[in-house]
mmCIF file of C-alpha atoms in Angstrom:
data_model
loop_
_atom_site.group_PDB
_atom_site.id
_atom_site.type_symbol
_atom_site.label_atom_id
_atom_site.label_comp_id
_atom_site.label_asym_id
_atom_site.label_seq_id
_atom_site.Cartn_x
_atom_site.Cartn_y
_atom_site.Cartn_z
ATOM 1 C CA GLY A 273 58.466 27.151 56.674
ATOM 2 C CA MET A 274 56.347 24.310 55.317
ATOM 3 C CA PRO A 275 53.086 24.307 56.487
ATOM 4 C CA VAL A 276 52.645 20.879 57.687
ATOM 5 C CA GLU A 277 55.796 19.494 59.564
ATOM 6 C CA GLN A 278 56.188 15.881 60.547
ATOM 7 C CA ASN A 279 58.315 14.349 62.887
ATOM 8 C CA PRO A 280 60.079 11.786 63.466
ATOM 9 C CA PRO A 281 60.881 11.110 59.873
ATOM 10 C CA ALA A 282 61.368 7.227 61.035
ATOM 11 C CA LEU A 283 60.822 5.341 63.955
ATOM 12 C CA SER A 284 61.514 2.135 65.154
ATOM 13 C CA LEU A 285 60.086 0.352 67.962
ATOM 14 C CA TYR A 286 60.242 -3.210 69.961
ATOM 15 C CA GLU A 287 56.969 -4.970 69.944
ATOM 16 C CA GLY A 288 54.890 -3.736 73.045
ATOM 17 C CA ALA A 289 56.279 -0.255 73.016
ATOM 18 C CA ASP A 290 54.792 2.810 73.066
ATOM 19 C CA SER A 291 55.306 6.198 70.873
ATOM 20 C CA GLY A 292 53.696 8.933 69.236
ATOM 21 C CA LEU A 293 54.106 11.099 66.201
ATOM 22 C CA ARG A 294 53.503 14.888 66.021
ATOM 23 C CA CYS A 295 52.688 17.409 63.234
ATOM 24 C CA ASN A 296 53.134 21.131 63.274
ATOM 25 C CA PHE A 297 51.068 23.528 61.193
ATOM 26 C CA SER A 298 52.543 26.781 60.305
ATOM 27 C CA THR A 299 48.753 28.004 60.344
ATOM 28 C CA THR A 300 45.708 27.760 61.626
ATOM 29 C CA MET A 301 44.361 24.339 60.301
ATOM 30 C CA LYS A 302 40.277 23.424 59.834
ATOM 31 C CA SER A 303 40.928 19.977 60.385
ATOM 32 C CA VAL A 304 43.436 16.899 60.356
ATOM 33 C CA GLN A 305 43.386 13.263 59.383
ATOM 34 C CA TRP A 306 45.558 10.616 59.872
ATOM 35 C CA PHE A 307 46.585 7.938 57.366
ATOM 36 C CA GLN A 308 48.706 4.645 57.182
ATOM 37 C CA GLN A 309 50.021 3.327 54.103
ATOM 38 C CA ASN A 310 50.704 -0.117 54.029
ATOM 39 C CA HIS A 311 53.436 -2.074 52.043
ATOM 40 C CA ARG A 312 51.003 -2.190 49.104
ATOM 41 C CA GLY A 313 50.474 1.439 49.178
ATOM 42 C CA ARG A 314 47.103 1.806 49.710
ATOM 43 C CA LEU A 315 46.660 4.662 52.533
ATOM 44 C CA ILE A 316 44.064 4.176 55.334
ATOM 45 C CA THR A 317 42.063 6.736 57.205
ATOM 46 C CA LEU A 318 43.300 6.166 60.840
ATOM 47 C CA PHE A 319 41.158 9.361 61.946
ATOM 48 C CA TYR A 320 39.532 13.007 61.025
ATOM 49 C CA LEU A 321 39.661 15.186 63.938
ATOM 50 C CA ALA A 322 37.968 18.803 63.735
ATOM 51 C CA GLN A 323 39.318 19.172 67.264
ATOM 52 C CA GLY A 324 40.063 17.093 70.411
ATOM 53 C CA THR A 325 40.880 13.601 70.926
ATOM 54 C CA LYS A 326 39.986 10.562 69.566
ATOM 55 C CA GLU A 327 40.771 6.853 70.332
ATOM 56 C CA ASN A 328 40.557 3.782 68.211
ATOM 57 C CA GLY A 329 41.855 0.437 69.631
ATOM 58 C CA ARG A 330 45.773 0.906 70.602
ATOM 59 C CA LEU A 331 45.591 4.620 68.734
ATOM 60 C CA LYS A 332 45.094 7.817 69.750
ATOM 61 C CA SER A 333 45.001 11.136 68.508
ATOM 62 C CA THR A 334 44.745 15.001 69.357
ATOM 63 C CA PHE A 335 44.202 17.885 67.606
ATOM 64 C CA ASN A 336 44.881 21.471 68.944
ATOM 65 C CA SER A 337 43.841 24.153 66.256
ATOM 66 C CA LYS A 338 44.877 27.094 68.177
ATOM 67 C CA GLU A 339 48.349 25.440 69.318
ATOM 68 C CA ARG A 340 48.294 24.315 65.608
ATOM 69 C CA TYR A 341 49.673 20.696 66.216
ATOM 70 C CA SER A 342 48.436 17.232 66.026
ATOM 71 C CA THR A 343 49.630 14.361 67.810
ATOM 72 C CA LEU A 344 49.039 10.189 67.149
ATOM 73 C CA HIS A 345 49.993 7.937 69.759
ATOM 74 C CA ILE A 346 50.550 3.953 69.009
ATOM 75 C CA LYS A 347 49.978 1.645 72.132
ATOM 76 C CA ASP A 348 51.671 -1.718 72.206
ATOM 77 C CA ALA A 349 53.013 -1.572 68.886
ATOM 78 C CA GLN A 350 52.557 -4.709 66.662
ATOM 79 C CA LEU A 351 53.726 -5.881 63.250
ATOM 80 C CA GLU A 352 50.349 -4.680 61.783
ATOM 81 C CA ASP A 353 51.332 -1.290 62.587
ATOM 82 C CA SER A 354 54.234 -1.047 60.236
ATOM 83 C CA GLY A 355 54.351 1.082 57.240
ATOM 84 C CA THR A 356 53.881 5.358 56.841
ATOM 85 C CA TYR A 357 52.204 7.284 58.554
ATOM 86 C CA PHE A 358 50.729 10.906 57.409
ATOM 87 C CA CYS A 359 49.014 13.605 58.881
ATOM 88 C CA ALA A 360 47.213 15.625 56.562
ATOM 89 C CA ALA A 361 45.271 19.000 57.272
ATOM 90 C CA GLU A 362 42.742 21.129 55.866
ATOM 91 C CA ALA A 363 43.242 24.998 55.957
ATOM 92 C CA GLY A 364 39.741 25.922 55.737
ATOM 93 C CA THR A 365 39.435 27.572 52.702
ATOM 94 C CA GLY A 366 36.361 25.359 51.702
ATOM 95 C CA SER A 367 37.985 23.321 49.191
ATOM 96 C CA ASN A 368 38.573 20.011 50.812
ATOM 97 C CA ARG A 369 42.305 19.975 49.933
ATOM 98 C CA LEU A 370 44.756 18.184 52.052
ATOM 99 C CA THR A 371 48.361 19.355 52.840
ATOM 100 C CA PHE A 372 50.195 16.428 53.917
ATOM 101 C CA GLY A 373 53.363 15.926 55.969
ATOM 102 C CA LYS A 374 56.487 13.891 54.645
ATOM 103 C CA GLY A 375 55.726 10.581 56.669
ATOM 104 C CA THR A 376 56.747 8.850 59.440
ATOM 105 C CA LYS A 377 58.208 5.437 58.199
ATOM 106 C CA PHE A 378 57.395 3.013 61.360
ATOM 107 C CA SER A 379 58.753 -0.394 61.664
ATOM 108 C CA LEU A 380 59.247 -2.840 64.514
ATOM 109 C CA ILE A 381 62.659 -4.004 65.576
ATOM 110 C CA PRO A 382 62.989 -7.550 65.533
ATOM 111 C CA GLY B 103 30.342 0.171 50.881
ATOM 112 C CA GLY B 104 32.037 1.706 48.031
ATOM 113 C CA ILE B 105 35.168 1.156 46.089
ATOM 114 C CA ILE B 106 37.783 3.566 44.103
ATOM 115 C CA THR B 107 39.581 1.675 41.651
ATOM 116 C CA GLN B 108 42.706 3.044 39.204
ATOM 117 C CA THR B 109 43.673 2.104 36.197
ATOM 118 C CA PRO B 110 46.262 1.059 35.130
ATOM 119 C CA LYS B 111 47.867 -0.196 38.462
ATOM 120 C CA PHE B 112 51.337 0.085 36.515
ATOM 121 C CA LEU B 113 52.283 2.448 33.487
ATOM 122 C CA ILE B 114 55.478 2.179 31.464
ATOM 123 C CA GLY B 115 55.954 5.263 29.197
ATOM 124 C CA GLN B 116 58.307 6.755 26.725
ATOM 125 C CA GLU B 117 59.694 10.539 27.119
ATOM 126 C CA GLY B 118 57.568 12.760 25.506
ATOM 127 C CA GLN B 119 54.453 10.534 25.399
ATOM 128 C CA LYS B 120 50.957 11.706 26.582
ATOM 129 C CA LEU B 121 49.794 9.176 29.512
ATOM 130 C CA THR B 122 46.002 8.710 31.137
ATOM 131 C CA LEU B 123 45.492 7.897 34.055
ATOM 132 C CA LYS B 124 41.992 6.812 35.313
ATOM 133 C CA CYS B 125 39.767 6.953 38.543
ATOM 134 C CA GLN B 126 36.517 5.632 39.479
ATOM 135 C CA GLN B 127 34.053 5.930 42.650
ATOM 136 C CA ASN B 128 30.657 4.401 43.561
ATOM 137 C CA PHE B 129 30.577 6.319 46.376
ATOM 138 C CA ASN B 130 28.526 9.152 45.093
ATOM 139 C CA HIS B 131 31.270 11.724 46.638
ATOM 140 C CA ASP B 132 31.395 15.088 45.323
ATOM 141 C CA THR B 133 34.726 15.794 45.386
ATOM 142 C CA MET B 134 38.021 13.892 43.586
ATOM 143 C CA TYR B 135 41.364 14.273 43.793
ATOM 144 C CA TRP B 136 44.838 13.423 42.375
ATOM 145 C CA TYR B 137 47.937 13.383 44.028
ATOM 146 C CA ARG B 138 51.578 12.403 43.053
ATOM 147 C CA GLN B 139 53.874 10.656 45.848
ATOM 148 C CA ASP B 140 57.615 10.590 45.476
ATOM 149 C CA SER B 141 59.857 9.073 47.876
ATOM 150 C CA GLY B 142 60.303 11.135 50.665
ATOM 151 C CA LYS B 143 58.323 14.092 49.496
ATOM 152 C CA GLY B 144 54.890 12.972 51.239
ATOM 153 C CA LEU B 145 51.917 13.553 48.624
ATOM 154 C CA ARG B 146 51.221 16.680 46.912
ATOM 155 C CA LEU B 147 48.025 17.638 44.976
ATOM 156 C CA ILE B 148 47.859 18.185 41.394
ATOM 157 C CA TYR B 149 44.292 18.687 40.541
ATOM 158 C CA TYR B 150 40.715 18.485 42.197
ATOM 159 C CA SER B 151 37.326 18.592 41.299
ATOM 160 C CA ILE B 152 34.675 19.450 43.379
ATOM 161 C CA THR B 153 31.775 18.550 41.173
ATOM 162 C CA GLU B 154 30.857 17.224 37.555
ATOM 163 C CA ASN B 155 33.284 19.288 35.104
ATOM 164 C CA ASP B 156 34.660 21.412 37.751
ATOM 165 C CA LEU B 157 38.470 21.663 37.498
ATOM 166 C CA GLN B 158 41.115 23.323 40.061
ATOM 167 C CA LYS B 159 44.612 23.393 40.083
ATOM 168 C CA GLY B 160 46.396 21.553 43.067
ATOM 169 C CA ASP B 161 50.550 22.719 43.733
ATOM 170 C CA LEU B 162 51.923 20.704 41.102
ATOM 171 C CA SER B 163 49.288 21.410 38.388
ATOM 172 C CA GLU B 164 52.004 21.800 35.436
ATOM 173 C CA GLY B 165 52.709 19.175 32.895
ATOM 174 C CA TYR B 166 49.508 18.048 33.654
ATOM 175 C CA ASP B 167 45.848 18.037 32.556
ATOM 176 C CA ALA B 168 42.685 16.573 34.015
ATOM 177 C CA SER B 169 39.014 15.706 33.314
ATOM 178 C CA ARG B 170 35.779 15.305 35.300
ATOM 179 C CA GLU B 171 33.190 14.349 32.984
ATOM 180 C CA LYS B 172 31.021 12.618 35.542
ATOM 181 C CA LYS B 173 30.618 12.616 38.666
ATOM 182 C CA SER B 174 32.144 9.018 39.438
ATOM 183 C CA SER B 175 35.188 9.185 37.433
ATOM 184 C CA PHE B 176 38.276 11.646 37.362
ATOM 185 C CA SER B 177 41.181 11.540 34.479
ATOM 186 C CA LEU B 178 44.600 12.697 34.876
ATOM 187 C CA THR B 179 46.575 13.328 31.945
ATOM 188 C CA VAL B 180 50.422 13.460 32.155
ATOM 189 C CA THR B 181 50.970 15.762 28.743
ATOM 190 C CA SER B 182 54.801 14.719 28.285
ATOM 191 C CA ALA B 183 56.466 12.451 29.986
ATOM 192 C CA GLN B 184 59.661 12.949 31.499
ATOM 193 C CA LYS B 185 62.660 10.388 31.090
ATOM 194 C CA ASN B 186 63.374 9.052 34.070
ATOM 195 C CA GLU B 187 60.489 9.912 36.067
ATOM 196 C CA MET B 188 59.172 7.233 38.458
ATOM 197 C CA ALA B 189 55.962 8.493 40.857
ATOM 198 C CA VAL B 190 53.083 7.065 42.412
ATOM 199 C CA PHE B 191 49.671 8.608 41.471
ATOM 200 C CA LEU B 192 46.824 8.456 43.823
ATOM 201 C CA CYS B 193 43.552 9.364 43.495
ATOM 202 C CA ALA B 194 41.009 10.167 45.868
ATOM 203 C CA SER B 195 37.222 11.222 46.835
ATOM 204 C CA SER B 196 35.442 12.587 49.527
ATOM 205 C CA ILE B 197 32.234 14.465 50.495
ATOM 206 C CA ARG B 198 31.924 17.942 50.243
ATOM 207 C CA GLY B 199 32.807 18.477 54.234
ATOM 208 C CA GLY B 200 36.145 16.423 53.380
ATOM 209 C CA SER B 201 36.012 14.145 56.222
ATOM 210 C CA ASP B 202 35.100 10.676 54.277
ATOM 211 C CA TYR B 203 38.280 10.918 52.152
ATOM 212 C CA THR B 204 39.189 7.251 50.226
ATOM 213 C CA PHE B 205 42.128 6.879 48.384
ATOM 214 C CA GLY B 206 42.692 4.593 45.621
ATOM 215 C CA SER B 207 45.481 1.664 45.790
ATOM 216 C CA GLY B 208 47.842 3.957 43.195
ATOM 217 C CA THR B 209 49.210 3.890 39.589
ATOM 218 C CA ARG B 210 53.030 3.116 39.226
ATOM 219 C CA LEU B 211 54.528 5.527 36.757
ATOM 220 C CA LEU B 212 58.101 4.699 35.044
ATOM 221 C CA VAL B 213 59.172 6.625 32.076
ATOM 222 C CA ILE B 214 62.114 5.137 30.539
#
């Protein structure tokens, strides 16, 4: 299967709602990063995790290397959260190369 | 703070043409990358370089060449543009440990 499987492919929420994205990995990964791609196409780093959980404002991410998954939770969804979210994992070969999920397109329901 | 700059922002080429994309960073990052983004397929690694003059193939290197003549710059060449090809090429750089990944704003390619 795909080394990085990201779900859901698309997500629509009402303002103020909470939701989560998940990436499953086919093999043990050394680290994971989450990015948000805005409407202009620029990828912004949200989190880098080698293990555990990190929070930043309304966003929280968890990485469990042993169970081979990572999650990104969005709390109290706002218009500025719109865009496409990608997880990307490093296999630990020492190259720092990332394998990306296919992305989750996030939008706010008007 | 630093910046990573890709040029050009938009590139229109003709079938069979050789096209070069450029990327410059002033973070003093060791590693630089070129990714290709197609709609619905996420990002796929074309080439990367861990230091000046180093070159490593990614998953999608066929049809491309790359060059890392200086630590601060990494260029990508499409050796023969394919008709109707449309994609975004994203350059990134990171420190050796990989935790400080920064992307450029992309070069949008259209081949007519």
